[in-house]
Amino acid sequence: MKKHELMELPYAIEALEPFISAQTLGFHHGKHLNTYVNNLNALLPGSGLEDASLEEIVCKAQGGILNNAGQILNHNLYFAQFSGSPMATAPTGQTGKAITRDFGSFEAFQEEFLKKGTTLFGSGWVWLSAGPDGKLIITQEPNAANPLQKGLTPLLTFDVWEHAYYLDYQNRRADHLAALWKIIDWEIIEKRLK
Ligand code: MN
């Protein structure tokens, strides 16, 4: 059977400061995500999904297996989209063009994305995805859900579970989400779109 592993962060634990502290990243990656990985490995034997990919599990499973696999897939996409190096503050290339085409401007996209993130009630994720026709769409997904379940290709996501920001921002979810624009690596998003 396939053993799911905790993803390695592609940057140092303090690389995203001051936007995400090393303490938050340490708990979020090393404790929360690690727990989902351990839970999934414990639940899979006998499920028929022992050798399935996370993407397959998320589209086929139910209950605890679905929730833990969904959280692993979501967090893998989330952590991989950041960089601690200075980067372009707005997407160029195909992503930039598609955002302007489908939202009017990058600023209008950011506004809608943050609004959907701040108004998502409870725990979940806000996503930018591409539809089968290439059109970009912003969705709110509760708990561990992923746009793959709707036939969409996930491109960018902000985690709005309190564990993602509470140590640094307490109740100020909107401030946390707005800060994330400073650390997005748009080249990663561009690769996901292609
Ligand atoms: Mn999280």
JSON list of C-alpha atoms and ligand atoms in Angstrom, two decimals:
[
{"chain": "A", "resi": 1, "resn": "MET", "atom": "CA", "xyz": [0.00, 0.00, 0.00]},
{"chain": "A", "resi": 2, "resn": "LYS", "atom": "CA", "xyz": [1.02, 3.53, -0.71]},
{"chain": "A", "resi": 3, "resn": "LYS", "atom": "CA", "xyz": [2.10, 5.57, 2.30]},
{"chain": "A", "resi": 4, "resn": "HIS", "atom": "CA", "xyz": [1.20, 9.24, 2.15]},
{"chain": "A", "resi": 5, "resn": "GLU", "atom": "CA", "xyz": [4.01, 11.53, 3.28]},
{"chain": "A", "resi": 6, "resn": "LEU", "atom": "CA", "xyz": [4.08, 15.00, 4.78]},
{"chain": "A", "resi": 7, "resn": "MET", "atom": "CA", "xyz": [5.10, 17.36, 1.97]},
{"chain": "A", "resi": 8, "resn": "GLU", "atom": "CA", "xyz": [8.35, 19.23, 2.43]},
{"chain": "A", "resi": 9, "resn": "LEU", "atom": "CA", "xyz": [8.05, 22.99, 2.46]},
{"chain": "A", "resi": 10, "resn": "PRO", "atom": "CA", "xyz": [9.88, 24.52, -0.52]},
{"chain": "A", "resi": 11, "resn": "TYR", "atom": "CA", "xyz": [11.21, 27.36, 1.69]},
{"chain": "A", "resi": 12, "resn": "ALA", "atom": "CA", "xyz": [12.60, 27.91, 5.20]},
{"chain": "A", "resi": 13, "resn": "ILE", "atom": "CA", "xyz": [10.17, 27.95, 8.12]},
{"chain": "A", "resi": 14, "resn": "GLU", "atom": "CA", "xyz": [10.74, 31.70, 8.70]},
{"chain": "A", "resi": 15, "resn": "ALA", "atom": "CA", "xyz": [10.75, 32.61, 4.98]},
{"chain": "A", "resi": 16, "resn": "LEU", "atom": "CA", "xyz": [7.18, 33.91, 4.91]},
{"chain": "A", "resi": 17, "resn": "GLU", "atom": "CA", "xyz": [7.55, 36.32, 7.84]},
{"chain": "A", "resi": 18, "resn": "PRO", "atom": "CA", "xyz": [6.07, 38.76, 8.66]},
{"chain": "A", "resi": 19, "resn": "PHE", "atom": "CA", "xyz": [3.04, 37.67, 6.64]},
{"chain": "A", "resi": 20, "resn": "ILE", "atom": "CA", "xyz": [2.96, 34.13, 8.10]},
{"chain": "A", "resi": 21, "resn": "SER", "atom": "CA", "xyz": [5.12, 33.63, 11.19]},
{"chain": "A", "resi": 22, "resn": "ALA", "atom": "CA", "xyz": [7.45, 30.67, 11.69]},
{"chain": "A", "resi": 23, "resn": "GLN", "atom": "CA", "xyz": [5.31, 29.69, 14.66]},
{"chain": "A", "resi": 24, "resn": "THR", "atom": "CA", "xyz": [2.12, 29.57, 12.60]},
{"chain": "A", "resi": 25, "resn": "LEU", "atom": "CA", "xyz": [3.86, 27.73, 9.78]},
{"chain": "A", "resi": 26, "resn": "GLY", "atom": "CA", "xyz": [5.38, 25.26, 12.26]},
{"chain": "A", "resi": 27, "resn": "PHE", "atom": "CA", "xyz": [2.00, 24.38, 13.74]},
{"chain": "A", "resi": 28, "resn": "HIS", "atom": "CA", "xyz": [0.11, 24.51, 10.45]},
{"chain": "A", "resi": 29, "resn": "HIS", "atom": "CA", "xyz": [2.51, 22.31, 8.49]},
{"chain": "A", "resi": 30, "resn": "GLY", "atom": "CA", "xyz": [4.22, 20.29, 11.21]},
{"chain": "A", "resi": 31, "resn": "LYS", "atom": "CA", "xyz": [1.17, 19.60, 13.40]},
{"chain": "A", "resi": 32, "resn": "HIS", "atom": "CA", "xyz": [-2.11, 20.16, 11.53]},
{"chain": "A", "resi": 33, "resn": "LEU", "atom": "CA", "xyz": [-1.07, 18.82, 8.12]},
{"chain": "A", "resi": 34, "resn": "ASN", "atom": "CA", "xyz": [1.00, 16.06, 9.68]},
{"chain": "A", "resi": 35, "resn": "THR", "atom": "CA", "xyz": [-2.06, 14.89, 11.64]},
{"chain": "A", "resi": 36, "resn": "TYR", "atom": "CA", "xyz": [-4.13, 14.67, 8.45]},
{"chain": "A", "resi": 37, "resn": "VAL", "atom": "CA", "xyz": [-1.36, 12.57, 6.85]},
{"chain": "A", "resi": 38, "resn": "ASN", "atom": "CA", "xyz": [-1.19, 10.22, 9.84]},
{"chain": "A", "resi": 39, "resn": "ASN", "atom": "CA", "xyz": [-4.99, 9.94, 10.01]},
{"chain": "A", "resi": 40, "resn": "LEU", "atom": "CA", "xyz": [-5.27, 9.09, 6.32]},
{"chain": "A", "resi": 41, "resn": "ASN", "atom": "CA", "xyz": [-2.57, 6.43, 6.52]},
{"chain": "A", "resi": 42, "resn": "ALA", "atom": "CA", "xyz": [-4.40, 4.87, 9.47]},
{"chain": "A", "resi": 43, "resn": "LEU", "atom": "CA", "xyz": [-7.81, 4.92, 7.74]},
{"chain": "A", "resi": 44, "resn": "LEU", "atom": "CA", "xyz": [-6.83, 3.60, 4.28]},
{"chain": "A", "resi": 45, "resn": "PRO", "atom": "CA", "xyz": [-6.19, -0.12, 4.95]},
{"chain": "A", "resi": 46, "resn": "GLY", "atom": "CA", "xyz": [-9.24, -2.11, 3.82]},
{"chain": "A", "resi": 47, "resn": "SER", "atom": "CA", "xyz": [-10.86, 0.90, 2.11]},
{"chain": "A", "resi": 48, "resn": "GLY", "atom": "CA", "xyz": [-10.11, -0.13, -1.47]},
{"chain": "A", "resi": 49, "resn": "LEU", "atom": "CA", "xyz": [-8.28, 3.17, -1.92]},
{"chain": "A", "resi": 50, "resn": "GLU", "atom": "CA", "xyz": [-4.89, 2.03, -0.62]},
{"chain": "A", "resi": 51, "resn": "ASP", "atom": "CA", "xyz": [-3.09, 2.84, -3.86]},
{"chain": "A", "resi": 52, "resn": "ALA", "atom": "CA", "xyz": [-5.21, 5.75, -5.05]},
{"chain": "A", "resi": 53, "resn": "SER", "atom": "CA", "xyz": [-3.83, 9.26, -5.51]},
{"chain": "A", "resi": 54, "resn": "LEU", "atom": "CA", "xyz": [-5.10, 12.07, -3.30]},
{"chain": "A", "resi": 55, "resn": "GLU", "atom": "CA", "xyz": [-7.01, 13.44, -6.29]},
{"chain": "A", "resi": 56, "resn": "GLU", "atom": "CA", "xyz": [-8.75, 10.09, -6.83]},
{"chain": "A", "resi": 57, "resn": "ILE", "atom": "CA", "xyz": [-9.56, 9.72, -3.14]},
{"chain": "A", "resi": 58, "resn": "VAL", "atom": "CA", "xyz": [-11.05, 13.20, -2.98]},
{"chain": "A", "resi": 59, "resn": "CYS", "atom": "CA", "xyz": [-13.38, 12.39, -5.89]},
{"chain": "A", "resi": 60, "resn": "LYS", "atom": "CA", "xyz": [-14.39, 8.91, -4.64]},
{"chain": "A", "resi": 61, "resn": "ALA", "atom": "CA", "xyz": [-14.23, 8.64, -0.85]},
{"chain": "A", "resi": 62, "resn": "GLN", "atom": "CA", "xyz": [-16.60, 9.57, 1.95]},
{"chain": "A", "resi": 63, "resn": "GLY", "atom": "CA", "xyz": [-16.32, 10.36, 5.65]},
{"chain": "A", "resi": 64, "resn": "GLY", "atom": "CA", "xyz": [-12.98, 10.46, 7.43]},
{"chain": "A", "resi": 65, "resn": "ILE", "atom": "CA", "xyz": [-10.97, 9.30, 4.44]},
{"chain": "A", "resi": 66, "resn": "LEU", "atom": "CA", "xyz": [-12.44, 12.07, 2.30]},
{"chain": "A", "resi": 67, "resn": "ASN", "atom": "CA", "xyz": [-11.90, 14.73, 4.95]},
{"chain": "A", "resi": 68, "resn": "ASN", "atom": "CA", "xyz": [-8.28, 13.83, 5.67]},
{"chain": "A", "resi": 69, "resn": "ALA", "atom": "CA", "xyz": [-7.31, 13.34, 2.01]},
{"chain": "A", "resi": 70, "resn": "GLY", "atom": "CA", "xyz": [-9.03, 16.61, 1.10]},
{"chain": "A", "resi": 71, "resn": "GLN", "atom": "CA", "xyz": [-7.13, 18.48, 3.77]},
{"chain": "A", "resi": 72, "resn": "ILE", "atom": "CA", "xyz": [-3.82, 17.00, 2.60]},
{"chain": "A", "resi": 73, "resn": "LEU", "atom": "CA", "xyz": [-4.46, 17.90, -1.04]},
{"chain": "A", "resi": 74, "resn": "ASN", "atom": "CA", "xyz": [-5.65, 21.40, -0.12]},
{"chain": "A", "resi": 75, "resn": "HIS", "atom": "CA", "xyz": [-2.66, 22.08, 2.13]},
{"chain": "A", "resi": 76, "resn": "ASN", "atom": "CA", "xyz": [-0.19, 20.70, -0.43]},
{"chain": "A", "resi": 77, "resn": "LEU", "atom": "CA", "xyz": [-1.53, 23.19, -2.98]},
{"chain": "A", "resi": 78, "resn": "TYR", "atom": "CA", "xyz": [-1.64, 25.98, -0.37]},
{"chain": "A", "resi": 79, "resn": "PHE", "atom": "CA", "xyz": [1.91, 25.66, 0.96]},
{"chain": "A", "resi": 80, "resn": "ALA", "atom": "CA", "xyz": [3.42, 25.14, -2.51]},
{"chain": "A", "resi": 81, "resn": "GLN", "atom": "CA", "xyz": [2.01, 28.42, -3.89]},
{"chain": "A", "resi": 82, "resn": "PHE", "atom": "CA", "xyz": [4.07, 30.69, -1.59]},
{"chain": "A", "resi": 83, "resn": "SER", "atom": "CA", "xyz": [7.60, 31.98, -1.83]},
{"chain": "A", "resi": 84, "resn": "GLY", "atom": "CA", "xyz": [9.81, 33.92, 0.54]},
{"chain": "A", "resi": 85, "resn": "SER", "atom": "CA", "xyz": [11.70, 35.58, -2.31]},
{"chain": "A", "resi": 86, "resn": "PRO", "atom": "CA", "xyz": [10.69, 38.93, -3.77]},
{"chain": "A", "resi": 87, "resn": "MET", "atom": "CA", "xyz": [8.31, 38.28, -6.65]},
{"chain": "A", "resi": 88, "resn": "ALA", "atom": "CA", "xyz": [5.95, 39.88, -9.09]},
{"chain": "A", "resi": 89, "resn": "THR", "atom": "CA", "xyz": [3.03, 41.34, -7.14]},
{"chain": "A", "resi": 90, "resn": "ALA", "atom": "CA", "xyz": [0.57, 40.56, -9.93]},
{"chain": "A", "resi": 91, "resn": "PRO", "atom": "CA", "xyz": [0.35, 37.67, -12.39]},
{"chain": "A", "resi": 92, "resn": "THR", "atom": "CA", "xyz": [1.63, 38.05, -15.91]},
{"chain": "A", "resi": 93, "resn": "GLY", "atom": "CA", "xyz": [1.41, 35.53, -18.74]},
{"chain": "A", "resi": 94, "resn": "GLN", "atom": "CA", "xyz": [-1.68, 33.42, -19.31]},
{"chain": "A", "resi": 95, "resn": "THR", "atom": "CA", "xyz": [-2.88, 33.80, -15.71]},
{"chain": "A", "resi": 96, "resn": "GLY", "atom": "CA", "xyz": [-2.77, 37.58, -15.83]},
{"chain": "A", "resi": 97, "resn": "LYS", "atom": "CA", "xyz": [-4.64, 37.65, -19.13]},
{"chain": "A", "resi": 98, "resn": "ALA", "atom": "CA", "xyz": [-7.31, 35.20, -17.96]},
{"chain": "A", "resi": 99, "resn": "ILE", "atom": "CA", "xyz": [-7.87, 37.15, -14.71]},
{"chain": "A", "resi": 100, "resn": "THR", "atom": "CA", "xyz": [-8.34, 40.41, -16.61]},
{"chain": "A", "resi": 101, "resn": "ARG", "atom": "CA", "xyz": [-10.63, 38.69, -19.12]},
{"chain": "A", "resi": 102, "resn": "ASP", "atom": "CA", "xyz": [-12.86, 37.03, -16.49]},
{"chain": "A", "resi": 103, "resn": "PHE", "atom": "CA", "xyz": [-12.84, 39.57, -13.63]},
{"chain": "A", "resi": 104, "resn": "GLY", "atom": "CA", "xyz": [-12.18, 42.87, -15.39]},
{"chain": "A", "resi": 105, "resn": "SER", "atom": "CA", "xyz": [-8.88, 43.62, -13.62]},
{"chain": "A", "resi": 106, "resn": "PHE", "atom": "CA", "xyz": [-6.46, 42.08, -11.14]},
{"chain": "A", "resi": 107, "resn": "GLU", "atom": "CA", "xyz": [-7.74, 44.49, -8.46]},
{"chain": "A", "resi": 108, "resn": "ALA", "atom": "CA", "xyz": [-11.36, 43.45, -9.09]},
{"chain": "A", "resi": 109, "resn": "PHE", "atom": "CA", "xyz": [-10.32, 39.79, -8.84]},
{"chain": "A", "resi": 110, "resn": "GLN", "atom": "CA", "xyz": [-8.47, 40.41, -5.55]},
{"chain": "A", "resi": 111, "resn": "GLU", "atom": "CA", "xyz": [-11.50, 42.19, -4.13]},
{"chain": "A", "resi": 112, "resn": "GLU", "atom": "CA", "xyz": [-13.89, 39.37, -4.99]},
{"chain": "A", "resi": 113, "resn": "PHE", "atom": "CA", "xyz": [-11.44, 36.70, -3.77]},
{"chain": "A", "resi": 114, "resn": "LEU", "atom": "CA", "xyz": [-11.00, 38.42, -0.40]},
{"chain": "A", "resi": 115, "resn": "LYS", "atom": "CA", "xyz": [-14.73, 39.00, -0.07]},
{"chain": "A", "resi": 116, "resn": "LYS", "atom": "CA", "xyz": [-15.43, 35.31, -0.65]},
{"chain": "A", "resi": 117, "resn": "GLY", "atom": "CA", "xyz": [-12.68, 34.44, 1.84]},
{"chain": "A", "resi": 118, "resn": "THR", "atom": "CA", "xyz": [-13.89, 36.73, 4.58]},
{"chain": "A", "resi": 119, "resn": "THR", "atom": "CA", "xyz": [-17.58, 35.82, 4.17]},
{"chain": "A", "resi": 120, "resn": "LEU", "atom": "CA", "xyz": [-17.09, 32.04, 4.17]},
{"chain": "A", "resi": 121, "resn": "PHE", "atom": "CA", "xyz": [-18.86, 31.01, 7.37]},
{"chain": "A", "resi": 122, "resn": "GLY", "atom": "CA", "xyz": [-16.88, 28.64, 9.57]},
{"chain": "A", "resi": 123, "resn": "SER", "atom": "CA", "xyz": [-13.96, 26.57, 8.28]},
{"chain": "A", "resi": 124, "resn": "GLY", "atom": "CA", "xyz": [-13.09, 26.13, 4.64]},
{"chain": "A", "resi": 125, "resn": "TRP", "atom": "CA", "xyz": [-11.14, 27.39, 1.67]},
{"chain": "A", "resi": 126, "resn": "VAL", "atom": "CA", "xyz": [-11.58, 30.03, -1.02]},
{"chain": "A", "resi": 127, "resn": "TRP", "atom": "CA", "xyz": [-10.34, 28.96, -4.45]},
{"chain": "A", "resi": 128, "resn": "LEU", "atom": "CA", "xyz": [-9.50, 30.30, -7.87]},
{"chain": "A", "resi": 129, "resn": "SER", "atom": "CA", "xyz": [-10.04, 27.51, -10.41]},
{"chain": "A", "resi": 130, "resn": "ALA", "atom": "CA", "xyz": [-10.28, 27.01, -14.14]},
{"chain": "A", "resi": 131, "resn": "GLY", "atom": "CA", "xyz": [-13.34, 25.39, -15.65]},
{"chain": "A", "resi": 132, "resn": "PRO", "atom": "CA", "xyz": [-13.22, 22.82, -18.48]},
{"chain": "A", "resi": 133, "resn": "ASP", "atom": "CA", "xyz": [-13.62, 25.75, -20.92]},
{"chain": "A", "resi": 134, "resn": "GLY", "atom": "CA", "xyz": [-10.68, 27.62, -19.34]},
{"chain": "A", "resi": 135, "resn": "LYS", "atom": "CA", "xyz": [-12.87, 30.24, -17.71]},
{"chain": "A", "resi": 136, "resn": "LEU", "atom": "CA", "xyz": [-11.70, 31.26, -14.24]},
{"chain": "A", "resi": 137, "resn": "ILE", "atom": "CA", "xyz": [-14.05, 31.04, -11.28]},
{"chain": "A", "resi": 138, "resn": "ILE", "atom": "CA", "xyz": [-13.84, 31.82, -7.54]},
{"chain": "A", "resi": 139, "resn": "THR", "atom": "CA", "xyz": [-15.57, 29.37, -5.20]},
{"chain": "A", "resi": 140, "resn": "GLN", "atom": "CA", "xyz": [-16.01, 28.94, -1.46]},
{"chain": "A", "resi": 141, "resn": "GLU", "atom": "CA", "xyz": [-15.53, 25.33, -0.36]},
{"chain": "A", "resi": 142, "resn": "PRO", "atom": "CA", "xyz": [-16.52, 24.23, 3.15]},
{"chain": "A", "resi": 143, "resn": "ASN", "atom": "CA", "xyz": [-14.30, 22.16, 5.44]},
{"chain": "A", "resi": 144, "resn": "ALA", "atom": "CA", "xyz": [-11.96, 19.98, 3.30]},
{"chain": "A", "resi": 145, "resn": "ALA", "atom": "CA", "xyz": [-13.69, 20.29, -0.07]},
{"chain": "A", "resi": 146, "resn": "ASN", "atom": "CA", "xyz": [-11.69, 20.83, -3.26]},
{"chain": "A", "resi": 147, "resn": "PRO", "atom": "CA", "xyz": [-12.87, 22.24, -6.63]},
{"chain": "A", "resi": 148, "resn": "LEU", "atom": "CA", "xyz": [-11.72, 18.99, -8.29]},
{"chain": "A", "resi": 149, "resn": "GLN", "atom": "CA", "xyz": [-14.94, 17.50, -6.94]},
{"chain": "A", "resi": 150, "resn": "LYS", "atom": "CA", "xyz": [-16.82, 19.90, -9.23]},
{"chain": "A", "resi": 151, "resn": "GLY", "atom": "CA", "xyz": [-14.68, 19.13, -12.29]},
{"chain": "A", "resi": 152, "resn": "LEU", "atom": "CA", "xyz": [-12.62, 22.32, -11.89]},
{"chain": "A", "resi": 153, "resn": "THR", "atom": "CA", "xyz": [-8.83, 22.69, -11.94]},
{"chain": "A", "resi": 154, "resn": "PRO", "atom": "CA", "xyz": [-7.67, 24.34, -8.69]},
{"chain": "A", "resi": 155, "resn": "LEU", "atom": "CA", "xyz": [-5.14, 27.15, -9.20]},
{"chain": "A", "resi": 156, "resn": "LEU", "atom": "CA", "xyz": [-4.89, 29.24, -6.03]},
{"chain": "A", "resi": 157, "resn": "THR", "atom": "CA", "xyz": [-6.30, 28.86, -2.54]},
{"chain": "A", "resi": 158, "resn": "PHE", "atom": "CA", "xyz": [-6.47, 30.70, 0.79]},
{"chain": "A", "resi": 159, "resn": "ASP", "atom": "CA", "xyz": [-7.09, 28.60, 3.89]},
{"chain": "A", "resi": 160, "resn": "VAL", "atom": "CA", "xyz": [-9.68, 30.25, 6.12]},
{"chain": "A", "resi": 161, "resn": "TRP", "atom": "CA", "xyz": [-9.59, 27.70, 8.95]},
{"chain": "A", "resi": 162, "resn": "GLU", "atom": "CA", "xyz": [-8.67, 29.62, 12.11]},
{"chain": "A", "resi": 163, "resn": "HIS", "atom": "CA", "xyz": [-5.53, 27.49, 12.58]},
{"chain": "A", "resi": 164, "resn": "ALA", "atom": "CA", "xyz": [-4.11, 29.22, 9.47]},
{"chain": "A", "resi": 165, "resn": "TYR", "atom": "CA", "xyz": [-3.98, 32.65, 11.10]},
{"chain": "A", "resi": 166, "resn": "TYR", "atom": "CA", "xyz": [-5.12, 32.74, 14.71]},
{"chain": "A", "resi": 167, "resn": "LEU", "atom": "CA", "xyz": [-1.65, 32.92, 16.33]},
{"chain": "A", "resi": 168, "resn": "ASP", "atom": "CA", "xyz": [-0.66, 35.89, 14.14]},
{"chain": "A", "resi": 169, "resn": "TYR", "atom": "CA", "xyz": [-3.92, 37.70, 13.46]},
{"chain": "A", "resi": 170, "resn": "GLN", "atom": "CA", "xyz": [-6.41, 36.39, 16.08]},
{"chain": "A", "resi": 171, "resn": "ASN", "atom": "CA", "xyz": [-9.91, 37.25, 14.77]},
{"chain": "A", "resi": 172, "resn": "ARG", "atom": "CA", "xyz": [-8.63, 39.46, 11.91]},
{"chain": "A", "resi": 173, "resn": "ARG", "atom": "CA", "xyz": [-9.16, 36.99, 9.06]},
{"chain": "A", "resi": 174, "resn": "ALA", "atom": "CA", "xyz": [-9.44, 39.78, 6.47]},
{"chain": "A", "resi": 175, "resn": "ASP", "atom": "CA", "xyz": [-6.02, 41.22, 7.44]},
{"chain": "A", "resi": 176, "resn": "HIS", "atom": "CA", "xyz": [-4.43, 37.78, 7.19]},
{"chain": "A", "resi": 177, "resn": "LEU", "atom": "CA", "xyz": [-5.95, 37.10, 3.77]},
{"chain": "A", "resi": 178, "resn": "ALA", "atom": "CA", "xyz": [-4.91, 40.51, 2.42]},
{"chain": "A", "resi": 179, "resn": "ALA", "atom": "CA", "xyz": [-1.30, 39.86, 3.53]},
{"chain": "A", "resi": 180, "resn": "LEU", "atom": "CA", "xyz": [-1.12, 36.63, 1.53]},
{"chain": "A", "resi": 181, "resn": "TRP", "atom": "CA", "xyz": [-0.94, 38.56, -1.76]},
{"chain": "A", "resi": 182, "resn": "LYS", "atom": "CA", "xyz": [2.63, 39.52, -0.75]},
{"chain": "A", "resi": 183, "resn": "ILE", "atom": "CA", "xyz": [3.88, 35.93, -0.84]},
{"chain": "A", "resi": 184, "resn": "ILE", "atom": "CA", "xyz": [2.08, 34.33, -3.79]},
{"chain": "A", "resi": 185, "resn": "ASP", "atom": "CA", "xyz": [4.41, 32.88, -6.40]},
{"chain": "A", "resi": 186, "resn": "TRP", "atom": "CA", "xyz": [2.41, 33.55, -9.57]},
{"chain": "A", "resi": 187, "resn": "GLU", "atom": "CA", "xyz": [4.74, 31.33, -11.59]},
{"chain": "A", "resi": 188, "resn": "ILE", "atom": "CA", "xyz": [3.38, 28.35, -9.64]},
{"chain": "A", "resi": 189, "resn": "ILE", "atom": "CA", "xyz": [-0.19, 29.41, -10.44]},
{"chain": "A", "resi": 190, "resn": "GLU", "atom": "CA", "xyz": [0.77, 29.78, -14.11]},
{"chain": "A", "resi": 191, "resn": "LYS", "atom": "CA", "xyz": [2.11, 26.19, -14.13]},
{"chain": "A", "resi": 192, "resn": "ARG", "atom": "CA", "xyz": [-1.16, 24.91, -12.66]},
{"chain": "A", "resi": 193, "resn": "LEU", "atom": "CA", "xyz": [-3.16, 26.73, -15.34]},
{"chain": "A", "resi": 194, "resn": "LYS", "atom": "CA", "xyz": [-1.06, 25.10, -18.13]},
{"chain": "B", "resi": 1, "resn": "MN", "atom": "MN", "xyz": [-5.04, 24.61, 7.29]}
]
